[in-house]
Short mmCIF file of C-alpha atoms and ligand atoms in Angstrom, two decimals:
data_model
loop_
_atom_site.label_atom_id
_atom_site.label_comp_id
_atom_site.label_asym_id
_atom_site.label_seq_id
_atom_site.Cartn_x
_atom_site.Cartn_y
_atom_site.Cartn_z
CA MET A 25 139.76 130.24 74.48
CA ILE A 26 136.71 128.94 72.68
CA ASP A 27 133.39 129.78 74.28
CA TYR A 28 131.65 126.46 73.61
CA ASP A 29 128.42 127.82 74.97
CA THR A 30 127.99 129.85 71.77
CA PHE A 31 127.97 126.55 69.83
CA LEU A 32 125.27 124.88 72.05
CA SER A 33 121.58 124.68 71.01
CA ARG A 34 119.06 126.50 73.07
CA ALA A 35 117.60 123.09 74.03
CA SER A 36 120.94 121.89 75.32
CA LEU A 37 121.59 125.06 77.32
CA GLY A 38 118.35 124.49 78.94
CA MET A 39 119.12 120.95 80.09
CA ARG A 40 119.64 120.22 83.76
CA GLU A 41 121.63 117.42 85.50
CA SER A 42 119.43 114.92 87.18
CA ALA A 43 119.20 115.54 90.96
CA ILE A 44 119.56 111.81 91.48
CA ARG A 45 122.69 111.39 89.31
CA LYS A 46 124.20 114.41 91.06
CA MET A 47 123.85 112.53 94.35
CA GLY A 48 125.77 109.75 92.62
CA THR A 49 128.75 112.12 92.32
CA VAL A 50 128.60 113.02 96.07
CA LEU A 51 128.66 109.31 96.72
CA ALA A 52 131.70 108.63 94.47
CA GLN A 53 133.63 111.43 96.34
CA ALA A 54 133.07 110.27 99.87
CA ARG A 55 133.80 107.04 101.73
CA ASP A 56 131.39 105.24 103.91
CA ILE A 57 128.28 107.02 102.73
CA ILE A 58 125.04 105.12 102.96
CA SER A 59 122.94 106.08 99.96
CA PHE A 60 119.13 106.25 100.05
CA ALA A 61 119.40 108.39 96.96
CA PRO A 62 119.05 106.37 93.74
CA GLY A 63 116.28 103.85 93.38
CA TYR A 64 118.55 101.00 92.44
CA PRO A 65 117.28 97.43 92.55
CA ASP A 66 119.13 95.14 94.82
CA PRO A 67 121.84 93.08 92.92
CA ALA A 68 121.50 90.42 95.68
CA VAL A 69 118.25 89.31 93.97
CA PHE A 70 119.44 89.39 90.36
CA ALA A 71 119.13 85.91 88.79
CA TRP A 72 122.95 85.75 88.27
CA GLU A 73 123.23 82.05 87.67
CA GLU A 74 120.41 81.95 85.19
CA PHE A 75 121.75 85.02 83.31
CA ARG A 76 125.14 83.35 83.19
CA ALA A 77 123.77 80.13 81.61
CA ILE A 78 121.58 81.97 79.11
CA ASN A 79 124.50 84.21 78.14
CA ALA A 80 126.83 81.38 77.57
CA GLU A 81 124.27 79.70 75.29
CA LEU A 82 123.58 82.84 73.36
CA LEU A 83 127.21 83.64 72.87
CA SER A 84 128.15 80.18 71.54
CA GLY A 85 128.52 81.71 68.06
CA ARG A 86 125.91 79.39 66.50
CA ASP A 87 123.56 82.27 65.78
CA GLY A 88 125.16 85.35 64.30
CA SER A 89 121.97 87.46 64.69
CA VAL A 90 122.56 87.54 68.42
CA LEU A 91 125.17 90.21 68.04
CA GLN A 92 123.81 91.77 64.84
CA TYR A 93 121.67 94.86 64.37
CA GLY A 94 118.00 94.09 64.79
CA PRO A 95 114.63 95.65 63.90
CA THR A 96 113.93 99.05 65.61
CA ARG A 97 110.63 97.79 66.97
CA GLY A 98 112.42 95.04 68.80
CA HIS A 99 113.40 91.33 68.78
CA LYS A 100 110.25 89.62 67.40
CA PRO A 101 110.07 86.76 70.02
CA LEU A 102 110.36 89.40 72.80
CA LEU A 103 107.56 91.48 71.20
CA GLU A 104 105.34 88.34 71.18
CA ALA A 105 106.27 87.70 74.77
CA LEU A 106 105.25 91.34 75.56
CA ILE A 107 101.81 90.73 74.16
CA GLU A 108 101.44 87.76 76.63
CA ILE A 109 102.95 89.71 79.55
CA LEU A 110 100.52 92.61 78.86
CA ALA A 111 97.65 90.17 78.66
CA THR A 112 98.46 89.16 82.30
CA ARG A 113 97.95 92.85 83.11
CA SER A 114 94.58 92.82 81.32
CA ILE A 115 96.02 94.81 78.37
CA THR A 116 95.20 93.48 74.86
CA THR A 117 97.81 94.56 72.41
CA SER A 118 99.27 93.49 69.01
CA ILE A 119 102.75 93.84 67.42
CA GLU A 120 101.96 97.11 65.71
CA THR A 121 101.22 98.86 69.01
CA LEU A 122 104.57 97.82 70.54
CA LEU A 123 108.12 99.11 70.60
CA VAL A 124 111.02 97.86 72.79
CA THR A 125 112.93 100.82 74.21
CA THR A 126 116.35 101.13 75.77
CA GLY A 127 114.97 101.50 79.32
CA SER A 128 111.72 103.32 79.94
CA GLN A 129 113.90 106.46 80.07
CA GLN A 130 114.32 106.31 76.38
CA GLY A 131 110.59 105.66 76.18
CA LEU A 132 109.92 108.92 77.96
CA ASP A 133 112.39 110.82 75.76
CA LEU A 134 110.68 109.38 72.58
CA VAL A 135 107.23 110.28 73.82
CA ALA A 136 108.51 113.82 74.41
CA ARG A 137 110.03 114.00 70.98
CA VAL A 138 106.86 112.79 69.22
CA LEU A 139 104.31 114.74 71.19
CA LEU A 140 105.83 118.04 72.42
CA ASP A 141 106.72 121.29 70.55
CA PRO A 142 108.57 124.03 72.37
CA GLY A 143 106.16 126.02 74.45
CA ASP A 144 103.57 123.13 74.75
CA VAL A 145 102.38 122.16 78.19
CA ALA A 146 102.70 118.66 79.70
CA LEU A 147 100.77 117.97 82.96
CA VAL A 148 102.57 116.04 85.66
CA GLU A 149 101.78 115.07 89.19
CA LEU A 150 103.04 117.01 92.18
CA PRO A 151 105.52 115.58 92.86
CA ALA A 152 106.61 113.63 89.70
CA TYR A 153 109.46 111.37 88.51
CA THR A 154 112.49 113.59 87.73
CA GLY A 155 113.50 111.48 84.74
CA ALA A 156 110.13 112.33 83.07
CA ILE A 157 110.42 115.97 84.04
CA THR A 158 113.89 116.15 82.41
CA ALA A 159 112.79 114.29 79.25
CA PHE A 160 109.84 116.65 78.76
CA ARG A 161 111.77 119.77 79.63
CA ASN A 162 114.49 118.91 77.14
CA MET A 163 111.91 119.46 74.42
CA GLN A 164 111.44 122.90 75.79
CA ALA A 165 107.97 122.08 77.00
CA GLU A 166 106.56 123.80 80.05
CA LEU A 167 105.50 121.41 82.86
CA VAL A 168 102.51 122.20 84.93
CA GLY A 169 101.81 120.30 88.13
CA VAL A 170 98.58 118.71 89.32
CA LYS A 171 98.11 118.00 93.09
CA GLN A 172 97.94 114.52 94.54
CA GLN A 173 95.92 113.13 97.36
CA ASP A 174 96.51 110.02 99.40
CA ASP A 175 94.82 107.94 96.67
CA GLY A 176 96.46 109.63 93.76
CA ILE A 177 95.87 112.59 91.46
CA ASP A 178 93.40 115.21 92.53
CA LEU A 179 90.83 115.17 89.76
CA GLU A 180 89.39 118.51 90.74
CA ASP A 181 92.73 120.20 90.57
CA LEU A 182 93.31 118.53 87.18
CA ALA A 183 90.09 120.02 85.81
CA ALA A 184 90.91 123.45 87.19
CA VAL A 185 94.50 123.35 85.92
CA LEU A 186 93.46 122.31 82.43
CA HIS A 187 90.74 124.93 82.32
CA ARG A 188 93.10 127.70 83.40
CA LEU A 189 95.68 126.73 80.79
CA ARG A 190 93.21 126.40 77.93
CA SER A 191 91.61 129.71 78.84
CA ALA A 192 95.09 131.21 78.61
CA GLY A 193 95.36 129.78 75.11
CA ARG A 194 98.01 127.15 75.96
CA ARG A 195 98.30 123.87 74.12
CA VAL A 196 98.16 121.04 76.60
CA ARG A 197 99.46 117.78 75.09
CA PHE A 198 99.13 115.00 77.73
CA LEU A 199 99.08 114.06 81.39
CA TYR A 200 101.97 111.90 82.69
CA VAL A 201 101.13 109.57 85.60
CA VAL A 202 102.68 106.75 87.55
CA PRO A 203 99.64 105.06 89.15
CA ASN A 204 101.42 102.18 90.86
CA PHE A 205 103.72 102.96 93.82
CA GLN A 206 104.70 106.29 92.34
CA ASN A 207 108.29 107.54 92.23
CA PRO A 208 108.82 109.48 94.55
CA THR A 209 105.83 109.12 96.86
CA GLY A 210 105.02 105.36 96.70
CA LEU A 211 101.30 106.33 96.21
CA LEU A 212 98.83 104.00 94.62
CA MET A 213 96.09 105.61 92.50
CA ALA A 214 92.55 104.42 93.41
CA PRO A 215 90.83 102.32 90.75
CA ALA A 216 87.91 104.73 90.53
CA LYS A 217 90.38 107.57 89.68
CA ARG A 218 91.98 105.55 86.96
CA ARG A 219 88.60 105.12 85.22
CA GLN A 220 87.71 108.73 85.82
CA LEU A 221 91.00 109.76 84.19
CA LEU A 222 89.98 107.88 81.03
CA GLU A 223 86.67 109.65 81.00
CA TRP A 224 88.43 112.91 81.46
CA ALA A 225 90.81 112.18 78.56
CA ALA A 226 87.93 111.37 76.34
CA ARG A 227 85.95 114.42 77.41
CA GLU A 228 88.79 116.74 77.07
CA ASN A 229 90.54 115.14 74.08
CA MET A 230 93.77 114.45 75.94
CA LEU A 231 96.32 111.70 75.94
CA ILE A 232 97.55 109.97 79.05
CA VAL A 233 101.15 108.75 79.39
CA GLU A 234 101.08 105.91 81.93
CA ASP A 235 104.49 104.85 83.30
CA ASP A 236 104.29 101.51 85.23
CA PRO A 237 107.77 100.19 86.23
CA TYR A 238 106.84 99.27 89.78
CA ARG A 239 103.68 97.29 89.50
CA GLU A 240 105.34 93.94 90.34
CA ILE A 241 106.91 95.31 93.51
CA PHE A 242 103.64 95.02 95.30
CA PHE A 243 104.20 93.98 98.96
CA ASN A 244 100.83 92.54 99.47
CA GLN A 245 101.03 89.20 97.68
CA SER A 246 97.38 88.31 98.38
CA ALA A 247 95.51 91.50 97.45
CA GLY A 248 94.97 90.50 93.84
CA ASP A 249 95.76 92.51 90.79
CA GLY A 250 92.58 94.59 90.87
CA VAL A 251 94.17 97.54 92.62
CA ILE A 252 97.18 97.71 90.27
CA ARG A 253 95.08 97.31 87.08
CA PRO A 254 96.66 99.72 84.59
CA ILE A 255 94.69 102.54 83.15
CA LYS A 256 95.61 101.12 79.73
CA ALA A 257 93.61 97.99 80.55
CA ASP A 258 90.31 99.89 80.07
CA ASP A 259 91.51 102.19 77.27
CA THR A 260 89.01 101.27 74.59
CA ASP A 261 89.39 104.74 73.08
CA GLY A 262 93.16 104.75 72.42
CA ARG A 263 93.97 107.46 74.79
CA VAL A 264 96.76 105.85 76.69
CA ILE A 265 100.48 105.44 75.94
CA TYR A 266 101.70 102.78 78.32
CA LEU A 267 105.37 102.27 79.41
CA SER A 268 106.87 99.53 81.48
CA SER A 269 110.26 97.99 82.04
CA PHE A 270 112.35 94.97 83.05
CA SER A 271 114.64 97.13 85.11
CA LYS A 272 113.06 96.52 88.50
CA THR A 273 112.18 92.88 87.89
CA LEU A 274 115.34 91.53 86.08
CA ALA A 275 118.04 94.16 86.09
CA PRO A 276 118.36 97.79 84.97
CA GLY A 277 121.73 96.99 83.25
CA PHE A 278 119.96 95.24 80.43
CA ARG A 279 118.26 98.41 79.46
CA VAL A 280 115.13 96.65 78.18
CA ALA A 281 111.70 98.22 78.45
CA TRP A 282 108.72 98.83 76.27
CA ILE A 283 105.95 101.06 75.11
CA THR A 284 102.53 100.22 73.88
CA ALA A 285 100.72 103.01 72.11
CA PRO A 286 97.97 103.51 69.59
CA PRO A 287 99.52 102.29 66.14
CA ALA A 288 99.75 105.74 64.64
CA ILE A 289 101.78 106.93 67.58
CA ALA A 290 103.82 103.79 67.82
CA ALA A 291 104.90 104.22 64.24
CA ARG A 292 106.23 107.76 65.09
CA LEU A 293 107.95 106.53 68.09
CA GLU A 294 109.70 103.93 65.94
CA ILE A 295 110.95 106.70 63.57
CA ALA A 296 112.19 108.74 66.57
CA LYS A 297 113.97 105.62 67.92
CA GLN A 298 115.78 105.02 64.62
CA ALA A 299 117.60 108.33 65.13
CA ALA A 300 118.25 107.64 68.81
CA ASP A 301 119.86 104.19 68.66
CA LEU A 302 118.57 102.15 65.66
CA CYS A 303 117.69 99.39 68.03
CA THR A 304 117.91 98.22 71.58
CA GLY A 305 120.80 95.83 72.25
CA GLY A 306 120.07 92.39 70.67
CA LEU A 307 121.89 90.49 73.38
CA ASP A 308 120.01 92.13 76.16
CA GLN A 309 116.69 91.60 74.51
CA ARG A 310 117.41 87.96 73.97
CA ILE A 311 118.53 87.43 77.56
CA VAL A 312 115.29 89.04 78.73
CA PHE A 313 113.28 87.03 76.35
CA GLU A 314 114.89 83.78 77.53
CA THR A 315 114.25 84.57 81.26
CA TRP A 316 110.58 84.90 80.39
CA LYS A 317 110.43 81.79 78.12
CA ARG A 318 112.11 79.69 80.90
CA GLY A 319 109.83 81.04 83.64
CA ILE A 320 112.67 82.85 85.52
CA LEU A 321 111.01 86.14 85.31
CA GLN A 322 107.77 84.74 86.71
CA ARG A 323 109.62 83.05 89.61
CA GLN A 324 111.40 86.23 90.41
CA ILE A 325 108.32 88.23 91.18
CA PRO A 326 107.26 86.68 94.52
CA VAL A 327 110.85 86.75 95.56
CA LEU A 328 111.13 90.44 94.81
CA ARG A 329 107.90 91.33 96.59
CA ALA A 330 108.98 89.65 99.78
CA HIS A 331 112.52 91.01 99.49
CA TYR A 332 111.48 94.69 99.09
CA ARG A 333 108.67 94.45 101.58
CA GLN A 334 111.20 93.32 104.20
CA LYS A 335 113.46 96.23 103.36
CA HIS A 336 110.50 98.59 103.48
CA ASP A 337 109.59 97.25 106.95
CA VAL A 338 113.13 97.68 108.21
CA MET A 339 113.28 101.24 107.03
CA ALA A 340 109.81 102.17 108.34
CA GLU A 341 110.54 100.49 111.69
CA ALA A 342 113.90 102.31 112.02
CA LEU A 343 112.30 105.66 111.29
CA ARG A 344 109.60 105.04 113.78
CA SER A 345 112.04 104.13 116.56
CA GLU A 346 114.64 106.83 115.68
CA LEU A 347 112.36 109.77 114.79
CA ALA A 348 109.06 108.87 116.36
CA GLY A 349 106.56 111.57 115.24
CA ALA A 350 109.17 113.96 113.89
CA VAL A 351 108.89 112.86 110.27
CA THR A 352 105.76 111.63 108.38
CA TRP A 353 105.26 109.55 105.26
CA PRO A 354 102.39 107.92 103.34
CA ASP A 355 102.59 104.20 103.93
CA PRO A 356 103.46 102.61 100.62
CA GLN A 357 102.06 99.28 99.50
CA GLY A 358 104.84 98.76 97.01
CA GLY A 359 107.82 100.16 95.11
CA PHE A 360 111.22 101.33 96.33
CA PHE A 361 110.54 104.64 98.22
CA LEU A 362 109.46 106.35 101.34
CA TRP A 363 108.45 109.96 100.94
CA LEU A 364 109.18 111.93 104.14
CA THR A 365 107.97 115.30 105.18
CA LEU A 366 110.54 116.96 107.57
CA PRO A 367 109.48 118.60 110.84
CA ASN A 368 108.77 122.40 111.07
CA GLN A 369 109.42 123.08 107.31
CA MET A 370 113.02 122.00 107.66
CA ASP A 371 114.79 122.56 104.39
CA ALA A 372 115.86 119.10 102.89
CA ASP A 373 118.67 120.73 100.81
CA LEU A 374 120.22 122.29 103.94
CA LEU A 375 119.79 119.13 105.89
CA LEU A 376 121.51 117.15 103.12
CA HIS A 377 124.87 118.91 103.81
CA ARG A 378 124.65 117.86 107.44
CA CYS A 379 123.72 114.31 106.35
CA VAL A 380 126.70 114.06 104.06
CA GLN A 381 128.92 114.87 107.10
CA HIS A 382 127.22 112.15 109.04
CA GLY A 383 127.57 109.68 106.08
CA VAL A 384 124.00 109.34 104.63
CA ILE A 385 122.37 110.84 101.57
CA TYR A 386 118.95 111.03 99.94
CA VAL A 387 117.27 113.01 97.21
CA ALA A 388 115.83 116.33 98.38
CA GLY A 389 112.19 116.43 97.33
CA ALA A 390 112.10 119.73 95.59
CA ALA A 391 113.68 118.01 92.52
CA PHE A 392 110.36 116.26 91.98
CA TYR A 393 108.24 119.36 92.06
CA VAL A 394 107.65 121.56 88.92
CA ASP A 395 106.19 124.32 90.84
CA GLY A 396 109.01 125.12 93.22
CA ALA A 397 107.41 123.47 96.26
CA GLY A 398 108.56 120.45 98.26
CA ALA A 399 111.58 122.07 100.13
CA GLU A 400 110.66 120.12 103.30
CA THR A 401 110.37 116.78 101.58
CA VAL A 402 112.81 113.90 101.13
CA ARG A 403 112.81 110.77 99.01
CA LEU A 404 114.45 107.75 100.68
CA SER A 405 115.05 104.65 98.69
CA PHE A 406 115.27 101.40 100.69
CA SER A 407 115.76 99.07 97.69
CA ALA A 408 119.55 98.67 97.55
CA PRO A 409 121.14 98.90 100.97
CA THR A 410 121.21 95.79 103.31
CA HIS A 411 119.08 95.73 106.38
CA ASP A 412 122.00 96.76 108.62
CA ARG A 413 122.86 99.63 106.34
CA ILE A 414 119.26 100.79 106.31
CA ARG A 415 119.19 100.81 110.13
CA GLU A 416 122.51 102.58 110.31
CA GLY A 417 121.60 105.06 107.68
CA VAL A 418 118.34 105.97 109.40
CA LYS A 419 120.39 106.43 112.66
CA ARG A 420 122.69 108.88 110.89
CA LEU A 421 119.66 110.65 109.33
CA ALA A 422 118.00 110.93 112.73
CA THR A 423 121.16 112.44 114.22
CA ALA A 424 121.36 115.04 111.48
CA ILE A 425 117.73 115.91 111.82
CA ARG A 426 118.07 116.23 115.71
CA GLU A 427 121.09 118.49 115.28
CA GLU A 428 119.29 120.58 112.75
CA MET A 429 116.32 120.89 115.04
CA ALA A 430 118.47 121.86 118.01
CA GLU A 431 120.33 124.50 115.88
CA ARG A 432 117.12 125.98 114.63
CA ARG A 433 115.74 126.20 118.16
CA GLU A 434 118.93 128.08 119.21
CA THR A 435 118.78 130.38 116.24
CA ALA A 436 115.07 131.04 116.92
CA ALA A 437 115.74 131.59 120.55
CA GLY A 438 118.64 133.91 119.64
CA ARG A 439 116.41 135.96 117.50
CA VAL A 440 113.73 136.42 120.10
CA PHE A 441 116.11 137.11 122.91
CA PRO A 442 119.13 138.76 121.45
N1 PMP B 5 109.93 105.65 85.08
C1 PMP B 5 109.91 105.69 86.48
C2 PMP B 5 108.72 106.20 87.24
C3 PMP B 5 111.17 105.30 87.09
O1 PMP B 5 111.17 105.35 88.46
C4 PMP B 5 112.24 104.89 86.44
C5 PMP B 5 113.57 104.37 86.95
N2 PMP B 5 113.96 105.10 88.14
C6 PMP B 5 112.16 104.88 84.96
C7 PMP B 5 111.00 105.28 84.43
C8 PMP B 5 113.28 104.43 84.08
O2 PMP B 5 113.50 103.09 84.13
P1 PMP B 5 114.34 102.35 83.13
O3 PMP B 5 114.92 103.33 82.12
O4 PMP B 5 115.47 101.70 83.82
O5 PMP B 5 113.40 101.39 82.41
#
């Protein structure tokens, strides 16, 4: 018998399976499970017809480059479109700052490869997106958490954490944030905090990695873009590496996303990407570009906002009527998630076993914490299931929570009066 572990790198031995992907396995094994686990966009709003037409044209065979290798930085017309898309977000860029990535997930992996050495520290929010946590940990970096408040990152805690780490001689490389409808909390970072973060980065000589996949999924159509203005928009200093994606607006199956970074970093990211995949799929990039050129992407956005707002409302309403007062959550203004706190420090991992029996799953919140906290938190995604499935899933969740509460009362009573 070969012990393959002896062949594995230290980095690979340290890698952990994604908590969200693991829930996918549970799902595959069981029938009639309603999944609130992965933050999947709803295929019902994909622009199927338009994709089909564009695809047929691209695959006519007239242009051989469609299925050829392409430049690592990305398909040139798409890069030019990205400059215009970023301009609508008040970000001024040029080709040499841009790189198309195979999903933002690859972007996070490349950022980690380019910025982190083993033992370095990356700062993340408490809680933070697990995919980023995994990408940074894979480089054997240590992740240190910074508290969040209702309006985003706690700047006092940030200052204190950085001070403590630097006093201990640690090398802190960057802060990773998701200011718009954060995964997993749905929180929106206040505009003033965004500006203060830039001042902090300049003062402390730090970089900020800003991940912005959810900004278009803003429920309030009339609030204007001021509150979702990226940190990058005011980055006159070159402190911000900005990532965004077409996964939530077009479809994640295309795996098309992008990074804009100061040119010196973008050049490094390009070299790292050459080793990862040479280039992002050329057909995918062209389909995405065509949807933008034909105005399909732009037409999708108000549709998505209304669609996901309704789903949010259905889930929030179901939770209020099934579990009035028992669970709490910050009211999100956009995105795909509700972030629940369970009653009486109930353990979300234990509750999950009961939920599987009742036919509903979620991601237990501890997966999003780098400091071991969050046992009593739950991330529910409302983006993919239908309204009926959302209502039914919340019913099942409520039954499981009530059973768990009753059992705990019995156990507690049993302990007091043996
Ligand atoms: N960042 C965040 C905050 C996300 O929620 C996700 C998707 N769940 C990603 C990055 C990755 O998105 P993609 O690779 O599909 O672009």
